[in-house]
Tab-separated table of C-alpha atoms and ligand atoms in Angstrom:
chain	number	residue	atom	x	y	z
E	267	MET	CA	0.290	-11.331	0.724
E	268	THR	CA	2.180	-7.966	1.034
E	269	THR	CA	4.839	-8.438	3.944
E	270	ILE	CA	5.962	-5.145	5.385
E	271	LEU	CA	9.082	-5.098	7.928
E	272	VAL	CA	8.256	-2.452	10.593
E	273	THR	CA	11.600	-1.472	12.426
E	274	GLY	CA	10.935	0.033	15.934
E	275	GLY	CA	7.436	-1.593	15.456
E	276	ALA	CA	7.234	-2.037	19.249
E	277	GLY	CA	7.352	1.723	19.770
E	278	PHE	CA	4.429	4.123	20.249
E	279	ILE	CA	3.801	5.040	16.615
E	280	GLY	CA	5.143	1.732	15.218
E	281	SER	CA	2.661	-0.595	17.541
E	282	HIS	CA	-0.122	1.570	16.280
E	283	THR	CA	0.986	1.294	12.847
E	284	VAL	CA	1.384	-2.471	12.990
E	285	ILE	CA	-2.310	-2.837	14.147
E	286	GLU	CA	-3.778	-0.762	11.133
E	287	LEU	CA	-1.511	-2.876	8.846
E	288	VAL	CA	-2.924	-6.090	10.277
E	289	LYS	CA	-6.635	-4.639	9.964
E	290	ALA	CA	-5.715	-3.444	6.237
E	291	GLY	CA	-4.570	-7.099	5.320
E	292	TYR	CA	-0.833	-6.573	5.429
E	293	GLU	CA	1.455	-8.958	7.030
E	294	PRO	CA	3.814	-6.789	9.343
E	295	ILE	CA	6.778	-8.245	10.645
E	296	ILE	CA	8.372	-6.409	13.800
E	297	PHE	CA	12.072	-5.705	14.208
E	298	ASP	CA	12.990	-3.968	17.200
E	299	ASN	CA	15.996	-3.893	19.872
E	300	PHE	CA	13.696	-2.920	22.432
E	301	SER	CA	15.877	0.057	23.629
E	302	ASN	CA	12.647	2.168	23.895
E	303	ALA	CA	10.090	-0.243	23.918
E	304	LYS	CA	8.818	-3.151	26.169
E	305	PRO	CA	8.243	-6.736	25.177
E	306	ALA	CA	4.844	-6.432	26.935
E	307	VAL	CA	3.574	-4.308	23.697
E	308	LEU	CA	3.561	-7.666	21.733
E	309	ALA	CA	0.917	-9.489	23.665
E	310	ARG	CA	-1.154	-6.253	23.731
E	311	ILE	CA	-0.770	-6.012	19.731
E	312	HIS	CA	-1.996	-9.734	19.722
E	313	LYS	CA	-5.022	-8.986	21.920
E	314	ILE	CA	-6.273	-5.879	19.913
E	315	CYS	CA	-5.851	-7.434	16.382
E	316	GLY	CA	-6.471	-11.117	17.361
E	317	LYS	CA	-3.291	-12.628	15.815
E	318	ARG	CA	0.375	-13.033	16.563
E	319	VAL	CA	2.519	-10.462	14.859
E	320	PRO	CA	6.058	-11.810	14.196
E	321	CYS	CA	8.915	-9.991	15.934
E	322	CYS	CA	12.460	-10.253	15.314
E	323	PHE	CA	14.800	-8.854	18.212
E	324	GLY	CA	17.671	-6.946	16.418
E	325	ASP	CA	19.443	-3.870	15.903
E	326	ILE	CA	19.328	-1.911	12.662
E	327	ARG	CA	23.046	-1.168	12.714
E	328	VAL	CA	23.924	-5.074	12.822
E	329	ARG	CA	23.716	-5.968	9.041
E	330	GLN	CA	23.700	-9.742	10.003
E	331	GLN	CA	20.493	-9.375	12.202
E	332	LEU	CA	18.927	-7.501	9.375
E	333	GLU	CA	20.068	-9.969	6.961
E	334	THR	CA	18.412	-12.961	8.629
E	335	VAL	CA	15.087	-11.288	8.275
E	336	PHE	CA	15.371	-10.883	4.609
E	337	LYS	CA	16.909	-14.196	3.934
E	338	GLU	CA	13.875	-15.873	5.787
E	339	ASN	CA	11.338	-13.753	4.518
E	340	LYS	CA	10.179	-11.899	1.054
E	341	ILE	CA	10.043	-8.487	2.361
E	342	ASP	CA	7.867	-6.067	-0.035
E	343	GLY	CA	8.568	-3.063	1.763
E	344	VAL	CA	10.102	-1.527	4.959
E	345	ILE	CA	8.343	1.076	7.425
E	346	HIS	CA	11.605	2.452	9.319
E	347	PHE	CA	10.594	3.925	12.704
E	348	ALA	CA	13.595	2.777	14.703
E	349	GLY	CA	16.003	5.470	15.975
E	350	LEU	CA	16.382	7.613	19.005
E	351	LYS	CA	14.276	10.508	19.137
E	352	ALA	CA	14.685	12.827	22.146
E	353	VAL	CA	15.609	16.348	21.125
E	354	GLY	CA	17.237	17.225	24.364
E	355	GLU	CA	19.256	13.931	24.772
E	356	SER	CA	20.611	14.240	21.208
E	357	VAL	CA	22.069	17.615	22.021
E	358	LYS	CA	24.076	15.879	24.794
E	359	LYS	CA	24.722	12.726	22.824
E	360	PRO	CA	25.155	13.709	19.118
E	361	LEU	CA	27.314	10.610	18.103
E	362	GLU	CA	24.853	8.208	19.454
E	363	TYR	CA	22.338	9.927	17.549
E	364	TYR	CA	24.300	9.927	14.304
E	365	ASP	CA	25.368	5.955	15.090
E	366	ASN	CA	21.772	4.990	15.611
E	367	ASN	CA	19.801	6.836	13.364
E	368	VAL	CA	21.956	7.746	10.460
E	369	ASN	CA	24.422	4.769	10.195
E	370	GLY	CA	21.427	2.361	11.316
E	371	SER	CA	19.543	3.724	8.285
E	372	ARG	CA	22.477	3.353	6.079
E	373	VAL	CA	22.824	-0.317	7.035
E	374	LEU	CA	19.104	-1.051	6.500
E	375	LEU	CA	18.960	0.682	3.080
E	376	GLU	CA	22.095	-1.531	1.934
E	377	VAL	CA	20.211	-4.578	3.001
E	378	MET	CA	17.254	-3.554	1.313
E	379	ARG	CA	19.059	-2.799	-1.878
E	380	ASP	CA	20.960	-6.126	-1.775
E	381	TYR	CA	17.779	-8.029	-1.346
E	382	LYS	CA	16.052	-6.178	-3.892
E	383	CYS	CA	13.227	-4.501	-1.517
E	384	SER	CA	12.600	-1.424	-3.267
E	385	ASN	CA	9.998	0.252	-0.878
E	386	PHE	CA	11.048	2.442	2.005
E	387	ILE	CA	8.475	4.423	3.985
E	388	PHE	CA	10.535	6.776	6.489
E	389	SER	CA	9.246	8.052	9.764
E	390	SER	CA	10.437	11.883	9.308
E	391	SER	CA	9.425	14.772	11.265
E	392	ALA	CA	8.188	18.411	10.970
E	393	THR	CA	11.518	19.248	12.600
E	394	VAL	CA	13.174	19.279	9.133
E	395	TYR	CA	11.506	22.676	8.816
E	396	GLY	CA	13.257	24.201	11.638
E	397	GLU	CA	11.706	27.631	12.676
E	398	PRO	CA	9.168	27.828	9.793
E	399	ASP	CA	9.327	31.354	7.820
E	400	LYS	CA	5.508	30.754	7.505
E	401	VAL	CA	2.841	28.511	8.618
E	402	PRO	CA	0.840	26.372	7.682
E	403	LEU	CA	3.828	24.199	6.258
E	404	THR	CA	3.595	22.548	2.997
E	405	GLU	CA	5.994	19.824	1.506
E	406	ASP	CA	7.659	22.851	-0.316
E	407	SER	CA	8.437	24.616	2.517
E	408	PRO	CA	12.307	25.144	2.999
E	409	VAL	CA	14.032	22.177	5.043
E	410	LYS	CA	16.495	23.989	7.155
E	411	ARG	CA	19.454	23.042	9.119
E	412	ALA	CA	17.968	21.396	12.258
E	413	ASN	CA	18.380	23.078	15.861
E	414	SER	CA	19.208	19.573	17.255
E	415	PRO	CA	21.217	16.549	16.280
E	416	TYR	CA	18.169	14.503	16.503
E	417	GLY	CA	16.391	16.861	13.741
E	418	GLN	CA	19.430	16.746	11.697
E	419	THR	CA	19.637	13.125	11.485
E	420	LYS	CA	16.224	13.078	10.013
E	421	ILE	CA	17.167	15.527	7.349
E	422	ASP	CA	20.308	13.411	6.565
E	423	ILE	CA	18.393	10.137	6.255
E	424	GLU	CA	15.800	11.851	3.837
E	425	TYR	CA	18.876	13.025	1.684
E	426	MET	CA	20.586	9.471	1.982
E	427	ALA	CA	17.280	7.662	0.773
E	428	GLU	CA	16.712	10.194	-1.853
E	429	GLU	CA	20.322	9.791	-3.197
E	430	LEU	CA	19.579	6.129	-3.276
E	431	GLN	CA	16.313	6.633	-5.232
E	432	ARG	CA	18.343	8.711	-7.578
E	433	ALA	CA	20.853	5.875	-7.857
E	434	ILE	CA	18.321	3.004	-8.323
E	435	PRO	CA	15.205	4.340	-10.160
E	436	GLU	CA	12.759	1.271	-9.309
E	437	PHE	CA	13.431	2.321	-5.574
E	438	SER	CA	10.183	4.020	-4.091
E	439	VAL	CA	10.937	6.341	-1.144
E	440	THR	CA	8.207	7.983	0.835
E	441	LEU	CA	9.047	10.490	3.449
E	442	LEU	CA	6.240	11.130	6.038
E	443	ARG	CA	6.680	14.101	8.005
E	444	TYR	CA	5.000	14.032	11.381
E	445	PHE	CA	4.005	16.790	13.423
E	446	ASN	CA	3.143	16.130	17.127
E	447	PRO	CA	2.002	12.577	17.555
E	448	VAL	CA	-0.396	12.209	20.595
E	449	GLY	CA	-3.229	9.754	21.917
E	450	ALA	CA	-3.532	5.972	22.247
E	451	HIS	CA	-5.579	3.175	20.749
E	452	GLU	CA	-9.060	3.481	21.893
E	453	SER	CA	-8.742	0.043	23.925
E	454	GLY	CA	-6.173	1.841	26.478
E	455	LEU	CA	-3.792	-1.243	25.792
E	456	ILE	CA	-1.221	0.596	24.136
E	457	GLY	CA	0.039	4.033	24.250
E	458	GLU	CA	3.031	6.105	24.780
E	459	ASP	CA	5.411	4.885	27.434
E	460	PRO	CA	8.429	7.345	27.636
E	461	ARG	CA	11.557	6.491	29.514
E	462	GLY	CA	11.911	8.605	32.702
E	463	ILE	CA	10.582	12.014	33.026
E	464	PRO	CA	8.554	12.870	29.640
E	465	ASN	CA	10.029	15.543	27.300
E	466	ASN	CA	6.935	15.855	25.259
E	467	LEU	CA	3.731	17.741	26.480
E	468	MET	CA	1.076	15.128	26.313
E	469	PRO	CA	2.880	12.283	28.252
E	470	TYR	CA	3.763	14.753	30.811
E	471	LEU	CA	0.040	16.023	31.187
E	472	THR	CA	-1.072	12.460	31.430
E	473	GLN	CA	1.302	11.957	34.324
E	474	VAL	CA	0.264	14.819	35.962
E	475	ALA	CA	-3.305	13.897	35.622
E	476	VAL	CA	-2.583	10.606	37.084
E	477	GLY	CA	-0.587	11.861	40.166
E	478	LYS	CA	2.794	10.640	39.008
E	479	LEU	CA	4.003	14.180	38.552
E	480	PRO	CA	2.918	17.097	40.652
E	481	ILE	CA	2.575	19.868	38.163
E	482	LEU	CA	2.891	21.016	34.310
E	483	ASN	CA	5.389	23.613	33.671
E	484	ILE	CA	4.434	25.328	30.558
E	485	PHE	CA	7.644	26.539	28.911
E	486	GLY	CA	7.126	30.238	27.985
E	487	ASN	CA	4.016	32.323	27.973
E	488	ASP	CA	5.417	35.459	26.141
E	489	TYR	CA	5.639	34.088	22.516
E	490	PRO	CA	4.036	36.259	19.779
E	491	THR	CA	0.811	33.930	19.712
E	492	LYS	CA	-2.814	34.414	20.906
E	493	ASP	CA	-2.059	33.398	24.348
E	494	GLY	CA	1.517	33.786	24.670
E	495	THR	CA	2.317	29.777	24.387
E	496	CYS	CA	3.689	28.026	21.604
E	497	ILE	CA	1.208	26.365	18.879
E	498	ARG	CA	1.660	22.865	17.507
E	499	ASP	CA	-0.249	20.411	15.399
E	500	TYR	CA	-1.258	17.642	17.377
E	501	ILE	CA	-2.211	14.414	15.559
E	502	HIS	CA	-3.878	11.356	16.894
E	503	VAL	CA	-1.604	8.362	16.653
E	504	VAL	CA	-4.280	6.249	14.998
E	505	ASP	CA	-4.589	8.894	12.244
E	506	LEU	CA	-0.878	8.891	11.731
E	507	ALA	CA	-0.864	4.865	11.760
E	508	LEU	CA	-3.552	5.273	8.851
E	509	GLY	CA	-1.396	7.825	7.129
E	510	HIS	CA	1.324	4.957	6.850
E	511	VAL	CA	-1.317	2.489	5.579
E	512	ALA	CA	-2.352	5.144	2.953
E	513	ALA	CA	1.105	5.777	2.014
E	514	ILE	CA	1.686	1.873	1.298
E	515	LYS	CA	-1.463	1.706	-0.840
E	516	HIS	CA	-0.515	4.507	-2.913
E	517	CYS	CA	3.327	4.344	-3.216
E	518	LEU	CA	4.196	0.569	-3.237
E	519	ASN	CA	6.383	-0.187	-6.440
E	520	GLN	CA	5.725	3.633	-7.844
E	521	GLY	CA	9.174	4.284	-7.946
E	522	GLY	CA	10.201	7.874	-7.221
E	523	VAL	CA	10.357	10.122	-3.893
E	524	HIS	CA	7.189	10.841	-2.395
E	525	ILE	CA	6.849	13.438	0.581
E	526	TYR	CA	3.984	14.089	2.630
E	527	ASN	CA	3.150	16.218	5.946
E	528	LEU	CA	1.199	14.122	8.368
E	529	GLY	CA	-0.880	16.953	10.496
E	530	THR	CA	-4.332	17.961	10.970
E	531	GLY	CA	-3.478	21.488	9.590
E	532	ILE	CA	-4.953	22.845	12.998
E	533	GLY	CA	-2.625	24.666	15.536
E	534	TYR	CA	-3.319	24.453	19.199
E	535	SER	CA	-1.639	26.276	21.909
E	536	VAL	CA	0.024	24.759	24.869
E	537	LEU	CA	-2.919	26.536	26.938
E	538	ASP	CA	-5.656	25.011	24.628
E	539	MET	CA	-4.022	21.637	25.264
E	540	VAL	CA	-4.156	22.108	28.951
E	541	ASN	CA	-7.770	23.426	28.936
E	542	ALA	CA	-8.960	20.311	26.758
E	543	PHE	CA	-7.141	18.008	29.084
E	544	SER	CA	-8.679	19.581	32.261
E	545	LYS	CA	-12.207	19.308	30.416
E	546	ALA	CA	-11.258	15.646	29.923
E	547	ILE	CA	-10.600	14.735	33.152
E	548	GLY	CA	-13.173	16.975	34.694
E	549	ARG	CA	-10.991	19.233	36.917
E	550	GLU	CA	-8.287	21.906	36.517
E	551	LEU	CA	-4.934	20.182	35.508
E	552	PRO	CA	-2.199	21.845	37.730
E	553	HIS	CA	0.042	23.994	35.872
E	554	GLN	CA	2.521	27.104	36.030
E	555	PHE	CA	4.279	29.129	33.580
E	556	ALA	CA	8.247	28.471	33.517
E	557	PRO	CA	10.952	30.000	31.537
E	558	ARG	CA	11.152	29.005	27.824
E	559	ARG	CA	12.683	25.990	26.529
E	560	ALA	CA	15.861	26.297	24.300
E	561	GLY	CA	15.210	25.202	20.816
E	562	ASP	CA	11.377	25.494	20.888
E	563	VAL	CA	9.887	27.126	17.579
E	564	VAL	CA	7.063	29.525	18.040
E	565	GLN	CA	4.420	27.824	15.980
E	566	CYS	CA	4.336	24.722	13.675
E	567	TYR	CA	1.482	23.318	11.893
E	568	ALA	CA	0.875	21.586	8.623
E	569	ASP	CA	-0.842	22.109	5.449
E	570	PRO	CA	-2.094	18.341	4.833
E	571	SER	CA	-3.664	18.951	1.516
E	572	LYS	CA	-1.007	17.153	-0.550
E	573	ALA	CA	-1.691	13.826	1.590
E	574	ALA	CA	-5.489	14.290	1.318
E	575	ARG	CA	-5.210	14.616	-2.489
E	576	GLU	CA	-2.688	12.088	-3.100
E	577	LEU	CA	-3.057	9.522	-0.493
E	578	ASN	CA	-6.901	10.056	0.001
E	579	TRP	CA	-5.762	10.352	3.542
E	580	LYS	CA	-7.039	12.938	6.379
E	581	ALA	CA	-6.746	13.233	10.117
E	582	VAL	CA	-10.373	12.858	11.438
E	583	ARG	CA	-9.699	12.417	15.490
E	584	THR	CA	-10.262	15.709	17.574
E	585	LEU	CA	-8.634	17.138	20.343
E	586	GLU	CA	-11.189	15.724	22.523
E	587	ASP	CA	-10.504	12.242	21.141
E	588	MET	CA	-6.581	12.910	21.594
E	589	THR	CA	-6.964	13.944	25.213
E	590	ARG	CA	-9.449	11.372	25.982
E	591	ASP	CA	-7.503	8.433	24.812
E	592	SER	CA	-4.070	9.755	26.068
E	593	TYR	CA	-5.799	9.807	29.612
E	594	ASN	CA	-7.644	6.490	29.130
E	595	TRP	CA	-4.231	4.655	28.413
E	596	GLN	CA	-2.463	6.460	31.234
E	597	LYS	CA	-5.351	5.718	33.789
E	598	ASN	CA	-5.169	1.886	32.774
E	599	ASN	CA	-1.603	1.830	32.683
E	600	PRO	CA	-0.110	4.438	35.429
E	601	ASN	CA	3.583	2.697	34.860
E	602	GLY	CA	2.868	2.262	31.177
E	603	TYR	CA	3.986	-1.278	30.363
E	604	ASP	CA	5.463	-1.884	33.634
E	605	ASP	CA	2.237	-2.506	35.128
K	201	WQD	C1	5.117	20.944	22.545
K	201	WQD	C2	4.833	22.261	23.237
K	201	WQD	C3	6.770	22.899	24.642
K	201	WQD	C4	6.554	19.929	27.600
K	201	WQD	C5	9.249	17.240	19.578
K	201	WQD	C6	10.206	17.008	18.767
K	201	WQD	C7	9.477	16.340	17.381
K	201	WQD	C8	8.757	15.217	17.648
K	201	WQD	C9	7.588	15.659	18.873
K	201	WQD	C10	9.645	12.993	17.783
K	201	WQD	C11	6.038	23.145	23.069
K	201	WQD	C12	5.633	22.609	25.373
K	201	WQD	C13	6.248	20.530	26.536
K	201	WQD	C14	6.491	20.520	28.779
K	201	WQD	C15	5.879	22.558	27.804
K	201	WQD	N1	9.544	14.245	18.506
K	201	WQD	N2	5.834	21.833	26.624
K	201	WQD	N3	5.939	21.748	29.195
K	201	WQD	O1	8.977	20.132	20.849
K	201	WQD	O2	7.057	20.332	19.347
K	201	WQD	O3	8.385	18.388	19.123
K	201	WQD	O4	8.292	16.349	19.996
K	201	WQD	O5	9.267	12.648	16.906
K	201	WQD	O6	10.481	16.307	16.433
K	201	WQD	O7	10.793	18.233	18.279
K	201	WQD	O8	6.782	18.615	21.249
K	201	WQD	O9	5.612	17.916	23.132
K	201	WQD	O10	7.957	18.613	23.469
K	201	WQD	O11	6.451	20.327	23.013
K	201	WQD	O12	5.248	23.640	27.920
K	201	WQD	O13	6.668	19.945	29.828
K	201	WQD	O14	4.643	21.911	24.674
K	201	WQD	O15	7.462	24.007	24.952
K	201	WQD	O16	5.726	24.246	23.222
K	201	WQD	P1	7.932	19.493	20.172
K	201	WQD	P2	6.977	18.861	22.669
């Protein structure tokens, strides 16, 4: 059996990945401080995959809490999701982001090194590319100084892991750069449950659709794109989760550094998303144009061919799947896991 520690495994992408790990025959162990997740997700995971997934409450910054897990289990690899991820919040609280994300990752890598666990798969982000010079983005596109502390922590953690691998050649580092994760498990039992008012487009759309929010503000319609709104590569969270399973299958114990863009390769504008969502709910979703949001890039979408070639992985779920599953989750859980 291959045991995989999933830090932040109770979160949105983490919980979906845990389910796909179980389905693929791996033994995941969740490690989470529940600062941005609800314990109710554990029962939902159990219901979906038919088994209880062990969960250790803990904070990656607290070495002793991590060591307990490594002492009590033979951990073959770690998928590292745990971290703060709100772009706007990171601008207001840069030190908290450096402490949680970079310092926490440092402690995790130290414990992995000391317990000879040499497979590190990191939840990185397309945000490391900053404002792209050209699209689609490949893994060789330049990594730029990020336009938020959140994005910079992703760059710093990538660099820290690469340097550790350089120091310990048998260490295997896989950096998965996500584009825009959306959607939910088809059961409607797990999904995105942001704290407070959502920053991201899709959870905002779903909350407007269920009447929790009155109207969507579209941040800018004067960008140099087909309809003036920003373009992103939205990827279904289940496709993303399967990308992690593919990465484990192909990278475990291989040594070296492996970098993959996990996106669909298709760019959709904000208006495309609003129209797709209106179609999914069978009525016009209330929306209005508002000023641009600081820090937004005009367009960002992936060239996912390297993951297809090397991981034998490709996103297959469509925009209709993403909108349907996002809405299904929100309809069944108007207050997220608090229901
Ligand atoms: C998408 C588009 C907005 C909300 C961020 C992070 C990235 C990752 C995903 C964590 C943009 C527009 C949004 C709204 C809007 N985060 N929008 N009205 O900014 O591409 O990426 O989330 O892993 O690292 O940077 O995603 O969903 O916030 O925005 O018009 O109420 O939707 O302007 O064009 P983004 P997003």
